[in-house]
Each structure stands twice: as C-alpha cells, then as structure tokens.
Short mmCIF file of C-alpha atoms in Angstrom, two decimals:
data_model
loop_
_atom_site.label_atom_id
_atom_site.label_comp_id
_atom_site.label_asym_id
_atom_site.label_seq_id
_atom_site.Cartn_x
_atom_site.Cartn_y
_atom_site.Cartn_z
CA UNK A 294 25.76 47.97 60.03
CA UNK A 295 24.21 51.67 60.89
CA UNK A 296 25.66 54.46 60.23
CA UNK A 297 25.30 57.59 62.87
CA UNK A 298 26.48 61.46 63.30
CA UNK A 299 26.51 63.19 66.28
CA UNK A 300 26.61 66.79 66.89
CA UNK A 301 27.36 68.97 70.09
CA UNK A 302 28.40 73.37 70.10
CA UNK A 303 26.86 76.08 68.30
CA UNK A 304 22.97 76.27 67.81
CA UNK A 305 22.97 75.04 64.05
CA UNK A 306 19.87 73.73 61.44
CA UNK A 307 20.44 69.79 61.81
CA UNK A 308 20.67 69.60 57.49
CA UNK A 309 24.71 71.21 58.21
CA UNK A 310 25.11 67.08 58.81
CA UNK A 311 22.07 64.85 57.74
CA UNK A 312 21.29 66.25 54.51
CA UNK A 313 23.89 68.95 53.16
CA UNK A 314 27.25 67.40 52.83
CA UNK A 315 28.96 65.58 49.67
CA UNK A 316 28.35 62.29 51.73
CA UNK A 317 25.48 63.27 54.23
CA UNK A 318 23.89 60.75 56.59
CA UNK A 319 21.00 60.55 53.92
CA UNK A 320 23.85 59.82 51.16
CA UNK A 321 25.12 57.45 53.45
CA UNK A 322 22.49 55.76 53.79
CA UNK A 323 22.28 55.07 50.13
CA UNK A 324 25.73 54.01 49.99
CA UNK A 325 28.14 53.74 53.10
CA UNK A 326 31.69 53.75 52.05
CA UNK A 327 33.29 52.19 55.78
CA UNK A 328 30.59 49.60 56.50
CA UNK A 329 29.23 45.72 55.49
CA UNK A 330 26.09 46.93 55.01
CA UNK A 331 26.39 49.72 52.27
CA UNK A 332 22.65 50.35 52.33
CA UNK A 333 21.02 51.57 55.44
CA UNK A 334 17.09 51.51 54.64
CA UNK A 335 15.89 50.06 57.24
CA UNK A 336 14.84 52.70 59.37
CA UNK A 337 16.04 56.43 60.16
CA UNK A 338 15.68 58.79 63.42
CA UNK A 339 16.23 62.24 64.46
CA UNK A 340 17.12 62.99 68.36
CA UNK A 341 17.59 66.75 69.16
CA UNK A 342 17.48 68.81 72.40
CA UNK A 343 15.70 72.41 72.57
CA UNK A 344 13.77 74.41 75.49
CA UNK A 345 13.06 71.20 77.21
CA UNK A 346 15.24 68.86 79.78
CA UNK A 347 14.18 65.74 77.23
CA UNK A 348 15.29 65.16 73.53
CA UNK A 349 13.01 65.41 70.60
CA UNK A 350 12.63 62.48 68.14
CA UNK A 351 11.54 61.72 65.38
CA UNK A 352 11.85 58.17 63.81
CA UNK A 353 10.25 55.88 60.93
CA UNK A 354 10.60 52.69 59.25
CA UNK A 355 11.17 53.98 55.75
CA UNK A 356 14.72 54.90 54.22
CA UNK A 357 15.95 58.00 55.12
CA UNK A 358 16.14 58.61 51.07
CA UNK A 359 12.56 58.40 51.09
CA UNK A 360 10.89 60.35 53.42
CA UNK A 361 9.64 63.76 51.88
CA UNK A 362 9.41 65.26 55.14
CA UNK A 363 13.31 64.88 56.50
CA UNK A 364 14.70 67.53 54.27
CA UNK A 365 12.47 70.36 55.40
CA UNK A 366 12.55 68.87 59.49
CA UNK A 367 16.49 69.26 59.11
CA UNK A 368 16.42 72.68 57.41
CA UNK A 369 14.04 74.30 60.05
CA UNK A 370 15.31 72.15 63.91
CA UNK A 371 18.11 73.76 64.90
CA UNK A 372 19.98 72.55 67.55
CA UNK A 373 23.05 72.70 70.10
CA UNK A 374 23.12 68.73 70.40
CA UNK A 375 21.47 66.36 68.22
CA UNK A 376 21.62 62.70 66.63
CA UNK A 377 20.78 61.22 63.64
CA UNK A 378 20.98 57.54 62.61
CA UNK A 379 20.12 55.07 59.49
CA UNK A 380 19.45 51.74 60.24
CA UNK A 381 20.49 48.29 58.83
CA UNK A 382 18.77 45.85 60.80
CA UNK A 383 20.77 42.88 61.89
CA UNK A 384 17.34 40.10 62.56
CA UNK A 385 14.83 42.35 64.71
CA UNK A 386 12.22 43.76 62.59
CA UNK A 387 11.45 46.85 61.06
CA UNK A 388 9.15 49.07 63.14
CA UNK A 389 9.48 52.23 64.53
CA UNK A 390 10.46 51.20 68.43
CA UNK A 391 13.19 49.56 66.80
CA UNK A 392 14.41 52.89 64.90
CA UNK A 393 17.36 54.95 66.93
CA UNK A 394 17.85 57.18 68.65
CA UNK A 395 16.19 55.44 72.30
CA UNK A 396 15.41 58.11 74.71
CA UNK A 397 14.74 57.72 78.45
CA UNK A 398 14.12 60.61 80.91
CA UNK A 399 17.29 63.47 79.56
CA UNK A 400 18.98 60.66 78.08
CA UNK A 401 19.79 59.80 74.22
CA UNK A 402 21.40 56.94 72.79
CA UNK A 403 21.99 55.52 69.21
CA UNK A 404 24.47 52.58 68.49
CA UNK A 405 25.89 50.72 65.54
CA UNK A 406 26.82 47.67 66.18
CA UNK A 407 26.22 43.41 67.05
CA UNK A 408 25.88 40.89 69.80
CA UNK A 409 26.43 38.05 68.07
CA UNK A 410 23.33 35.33 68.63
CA UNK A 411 20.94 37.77 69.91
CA UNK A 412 17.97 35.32 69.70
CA UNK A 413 19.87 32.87 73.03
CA UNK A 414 21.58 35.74 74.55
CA UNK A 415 18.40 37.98 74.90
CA UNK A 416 16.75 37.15 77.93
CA UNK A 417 20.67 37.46 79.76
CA UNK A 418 20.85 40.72 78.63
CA UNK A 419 17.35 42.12 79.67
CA UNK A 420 17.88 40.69 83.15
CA UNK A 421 20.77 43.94 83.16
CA UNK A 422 17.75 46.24 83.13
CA UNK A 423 16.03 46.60 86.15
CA UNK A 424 12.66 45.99 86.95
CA UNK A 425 11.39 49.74 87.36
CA UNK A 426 13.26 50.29 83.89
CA UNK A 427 11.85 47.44 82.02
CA UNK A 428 7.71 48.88 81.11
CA UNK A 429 10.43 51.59 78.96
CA UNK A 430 11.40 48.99 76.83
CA UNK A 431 9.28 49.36 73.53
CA UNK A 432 11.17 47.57 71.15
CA UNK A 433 13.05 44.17 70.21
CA UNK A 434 16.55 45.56 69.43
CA UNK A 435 19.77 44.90 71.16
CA UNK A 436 20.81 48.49 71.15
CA UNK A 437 17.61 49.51 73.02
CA UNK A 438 18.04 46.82 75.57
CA UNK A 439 21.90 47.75 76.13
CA UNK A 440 20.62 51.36 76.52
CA UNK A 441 18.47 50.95 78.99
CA UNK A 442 20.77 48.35 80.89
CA UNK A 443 23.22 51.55 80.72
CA UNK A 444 20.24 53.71 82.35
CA UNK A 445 20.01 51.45 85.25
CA UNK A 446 23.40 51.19 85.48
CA UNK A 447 23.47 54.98 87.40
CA UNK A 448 22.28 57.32 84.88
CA UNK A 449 19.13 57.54 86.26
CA UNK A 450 20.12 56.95 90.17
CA UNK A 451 17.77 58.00 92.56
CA UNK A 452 20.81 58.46 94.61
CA UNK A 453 22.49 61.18 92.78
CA UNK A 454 25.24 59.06 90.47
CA UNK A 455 25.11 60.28 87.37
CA UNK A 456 28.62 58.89 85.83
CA UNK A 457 27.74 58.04 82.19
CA UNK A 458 31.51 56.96 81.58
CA UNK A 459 31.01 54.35 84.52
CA UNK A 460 27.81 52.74 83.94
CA UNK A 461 28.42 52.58 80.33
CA UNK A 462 31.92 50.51 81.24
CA UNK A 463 29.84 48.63 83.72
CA UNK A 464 27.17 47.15 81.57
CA UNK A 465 30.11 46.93 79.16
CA UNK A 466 32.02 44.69 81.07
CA UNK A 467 28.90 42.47 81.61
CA UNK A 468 28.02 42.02 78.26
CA UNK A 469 31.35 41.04 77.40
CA UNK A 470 30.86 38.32 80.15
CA UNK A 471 28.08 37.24 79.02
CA UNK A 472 28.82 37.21 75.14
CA UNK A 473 32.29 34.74 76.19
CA UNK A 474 29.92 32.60 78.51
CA UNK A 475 27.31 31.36 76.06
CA UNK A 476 28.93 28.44 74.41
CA UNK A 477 31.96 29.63 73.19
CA UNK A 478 32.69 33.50 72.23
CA UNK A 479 30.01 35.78 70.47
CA UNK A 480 30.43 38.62 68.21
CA UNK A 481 30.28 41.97 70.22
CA UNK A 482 30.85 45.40 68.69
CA UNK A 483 29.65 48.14 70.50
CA UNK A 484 30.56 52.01 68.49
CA UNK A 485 27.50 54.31 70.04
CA UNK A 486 26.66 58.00 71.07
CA UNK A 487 25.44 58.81 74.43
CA UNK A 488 24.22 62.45 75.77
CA UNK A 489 22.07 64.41 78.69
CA UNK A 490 21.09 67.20 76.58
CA UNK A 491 24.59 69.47 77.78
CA UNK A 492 27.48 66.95 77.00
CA UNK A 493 28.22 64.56 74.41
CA UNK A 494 29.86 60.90 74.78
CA UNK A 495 30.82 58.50 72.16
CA UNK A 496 32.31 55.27 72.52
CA UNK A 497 34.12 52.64 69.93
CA UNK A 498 34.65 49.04 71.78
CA UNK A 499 34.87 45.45 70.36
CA UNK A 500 34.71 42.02 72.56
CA UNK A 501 35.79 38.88 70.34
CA UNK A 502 35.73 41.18 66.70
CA UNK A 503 36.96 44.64 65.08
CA UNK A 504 35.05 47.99 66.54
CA UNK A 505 33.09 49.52 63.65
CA UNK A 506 34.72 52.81 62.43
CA UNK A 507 34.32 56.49 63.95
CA UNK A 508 35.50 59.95 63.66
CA UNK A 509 35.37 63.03 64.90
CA UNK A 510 35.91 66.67 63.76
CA UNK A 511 36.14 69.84 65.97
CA UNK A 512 35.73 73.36 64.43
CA UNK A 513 34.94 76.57 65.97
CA UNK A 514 31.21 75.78 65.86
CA UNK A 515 31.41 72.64 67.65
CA UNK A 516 32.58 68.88 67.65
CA UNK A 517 31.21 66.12 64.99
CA UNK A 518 31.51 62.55 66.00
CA UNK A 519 30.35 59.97 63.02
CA UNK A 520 30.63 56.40 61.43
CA UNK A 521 31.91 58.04 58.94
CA UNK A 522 33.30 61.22 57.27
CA UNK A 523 30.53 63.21 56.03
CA UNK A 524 32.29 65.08 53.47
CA UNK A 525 35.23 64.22 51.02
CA UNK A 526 37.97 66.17 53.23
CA UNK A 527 38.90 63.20 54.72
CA UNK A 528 42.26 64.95 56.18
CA UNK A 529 40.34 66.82 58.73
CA UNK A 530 38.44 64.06 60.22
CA UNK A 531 40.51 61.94 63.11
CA UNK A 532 39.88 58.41 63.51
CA UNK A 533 38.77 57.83 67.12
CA UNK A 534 41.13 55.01 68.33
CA UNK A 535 39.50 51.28 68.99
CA UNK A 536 38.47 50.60 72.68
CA UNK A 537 38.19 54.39 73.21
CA UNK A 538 35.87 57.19 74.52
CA UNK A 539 35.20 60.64 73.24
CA UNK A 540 34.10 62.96 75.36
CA UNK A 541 32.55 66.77 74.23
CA UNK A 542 32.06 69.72 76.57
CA UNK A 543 30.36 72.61 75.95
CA UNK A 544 33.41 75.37 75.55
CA UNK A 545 35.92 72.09 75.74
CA UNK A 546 38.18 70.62 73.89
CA UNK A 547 37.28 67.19 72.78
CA UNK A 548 38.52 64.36 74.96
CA UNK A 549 39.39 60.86 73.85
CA UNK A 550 40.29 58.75 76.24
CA UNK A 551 41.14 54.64 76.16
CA UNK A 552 38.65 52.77 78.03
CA UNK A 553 41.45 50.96 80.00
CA UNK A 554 41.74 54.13 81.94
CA UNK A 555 38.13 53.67 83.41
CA UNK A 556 38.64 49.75 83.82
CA UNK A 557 38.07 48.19 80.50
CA UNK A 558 40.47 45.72 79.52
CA UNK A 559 41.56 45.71 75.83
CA UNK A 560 39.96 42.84 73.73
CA UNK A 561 42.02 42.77 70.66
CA UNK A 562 39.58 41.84 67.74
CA UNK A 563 40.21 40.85 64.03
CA UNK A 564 38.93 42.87 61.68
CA UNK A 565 35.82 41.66 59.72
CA UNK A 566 34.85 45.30 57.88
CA UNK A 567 35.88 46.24 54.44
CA UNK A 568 38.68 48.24 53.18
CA UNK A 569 37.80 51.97 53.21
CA UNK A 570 36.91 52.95 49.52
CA UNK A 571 38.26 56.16 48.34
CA UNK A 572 35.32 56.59 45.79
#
C-alpha cells in the first residue's frame, strides 16, 4: 500500500513534511510502520498549488530515497496546499502516468488503496468516466480512473455543481456496486486526498475489507492529514475514524464527518493490515 501526506494553512517549504521529520514521507517510504507494503519504491510525486488556478507536479518512477533532486525541490516550493505520495504498485506498471498525485483542470487527487481484481473490473469502472473526460486518462491505475470518474461526477460541471463531498460519495457508491456484482465480493479500500487549490478533503472508506490508516494533526500553521504519523509524537496525531471524511478550511477548524451523513452506508470490513509497530 502507498503512503500519502497532505498539507493545507500557512505558506510553508514542502520538506516541513516530505523530507524533515523523524519518519518523513521519504523515511516512509523506506520503511512504513502502519502498512502491508513497508517499502514504497515504486514511484513518488509532488502536487502543490502557487500563483496559478492549477497544481504543480512533479512525479517519477524511481524511489523517493533516490532521487537527488527531491530534497532541494522540497526545501525551495513553498506552499499553502500541497501533496506528496510514495507508491507501492498493486499490478499496473511502473511509469510515470501511473505516479500520484492525478491532476485535472484545479483538481488534485492521490489515493492509497485496492479494488480487488482490477484486471475484470476495469472496463466497468472506466465506463464511470465520461466520454469528454476520458482523452485525460494517461495512465493504467485504478486510482487515476476513480479520480477522474469523481471529476465527472460534478467537479467539473459545466452547470455550476461543484460538491466534491457528493460526487466523491457518488462514484463511491458505484464502485461499491460494482466491486459486490462481479462474481462474488471484491476487495475495495478507498483512503485518498482530494483538493481545488483553496480547501482540502480527505476520505478513509472500505467496501468488503478494513480502510487503510489516516491521521490528521492541526496546529496554528495549518492541518496535516497522512497515512501515517510523520513524527514519533504519536499523542498529537488523531486517528481519522473508518468510513469518514475530513474536511480543511482555510481559517477553519478541521471537520470530520461520517460518510453516512452524506448517504454512505457503513460497510463493516475485517481488518487485513498489520499491527501498528511502535519501533
């Protein structure tokens, strides 16, 4: 499984999170301390929004540990709301469309997480993005394609219907339809980040399995959402509830909300993930 931060509040170099930290993204992605996968080499990104409406990226194929160049790109981008991710690919193949963050338009989305037989649910699933949408699609993944399903979902509505909370729960809901249809129930864990360049959304849902893990930490500089903690002072971090949604304003309080409260039902899963080392 990946492992993700996201960040949203004060203007800040991105290496506070990615790079700095007893148990940074890069450190995590050497050895992840809340996932099955405890390497993450297999691909790293960067998303980050500045003087322009749509995010920055940048993305390769090589470990995170590896690249030369990440260290001094995180000490010198500073931003009020960016992503970072480390991949652990689950069958697709290593290439750089297939790295997160996805962008489309203002949007920016990373995910960790599964849909259990990818290869025969595939074509189901890219039937959720429409038409128009489809030429965006670059890569092979399952996050990408559940991203831009999202996108046609509303967030990019002609119309004016911008609800990120409701077309996420909408393509949600379908995938979770689809993933019981196929021959008996599929694998579906679904823990991603979501943002428009001014607010923030996270979400940790399961269909038929346990959510993967996420946290979030609010200071006066601004709000943290991860797969993990990124330091050792594990007291300050707060475990975002399964089957719920975090939501971070600029100059607001973070939100979490349960995903039952926008339609959602509850799919209790068992848990499949290891127990958390204290190491």
């Amino acid at each position: 499984m990946c492992r993700w931060i996201a960040y949203r509040g004060r203007t800040i170099p991105l290496e506070h999170y990615v790079t700095e930290p007893s148990h940074s993204l890069v450190s995590q992605s050497i050895q992840a301390l809340e996932s099955t996968a405890s390497i993450n080499g297999d691909g790293f990104g960067l998303g980050w929004y500045g003087e322009h409406p749509e995010p920055g990226r940048y993305r390769d194929v090589q470990p995170a540990w590896s690249d030369d160049n990440l260290r001094y790109l995180c000490r010198h981008l500073h931003s009020h709301l960016f992503f970072a991710h480390v991949r652990a690919a689950t069958g697709t193949p290593i290439t750089r469309p297939n790295c997160h963050p996805f962008a489309c338009g203002p949007w920016l989305f990373m995910h960790n997480g599964y849909i259990g037989d990818w290869a025969r649910l595939r074509r189901p699933i890219e039937a959720l993005i429409p038409d128009a949408l489809y030429p965006s699609r670059s890569g092979t993944t399952d996050s990408e394609a559940i991203f831009l399903a999202i996108v046609g979902a509303g967030l990019m509505d002609p119309g004016g219907r911008r609800d990120p909370v409701a077309a996420t729960v909408e393509t949600l809901a379908a995938l979770t339809r689809l993933v019981d249809e196929d021959e008996g129930a599929h694998p579906f864990r679904f823990t991603a980040a979501l943002a428009d360049g001014h607010d923030l959304y996270a979400f940790r849902y399961a269909a038929n399995d346990a959510a993967n893990t996420l946290y979030y930490r609010q200071s006066e500089d601004g709000v943290v959402v991860a797969s993990e903690p990124v330091d050792r002072k594990h007291a300050e971090w707060i475990a975002v509830p399964d089957h719920s949604l975090v939501v971070a304003r600029r100059d607001e309080p973070v939100e979490v909300h349960p995903l039952t409260a926008f339609g959602l039902p509850h799919r209790a899963g068992v848990s499949r993930l290891p127990a958390r080392k204290t190491a």
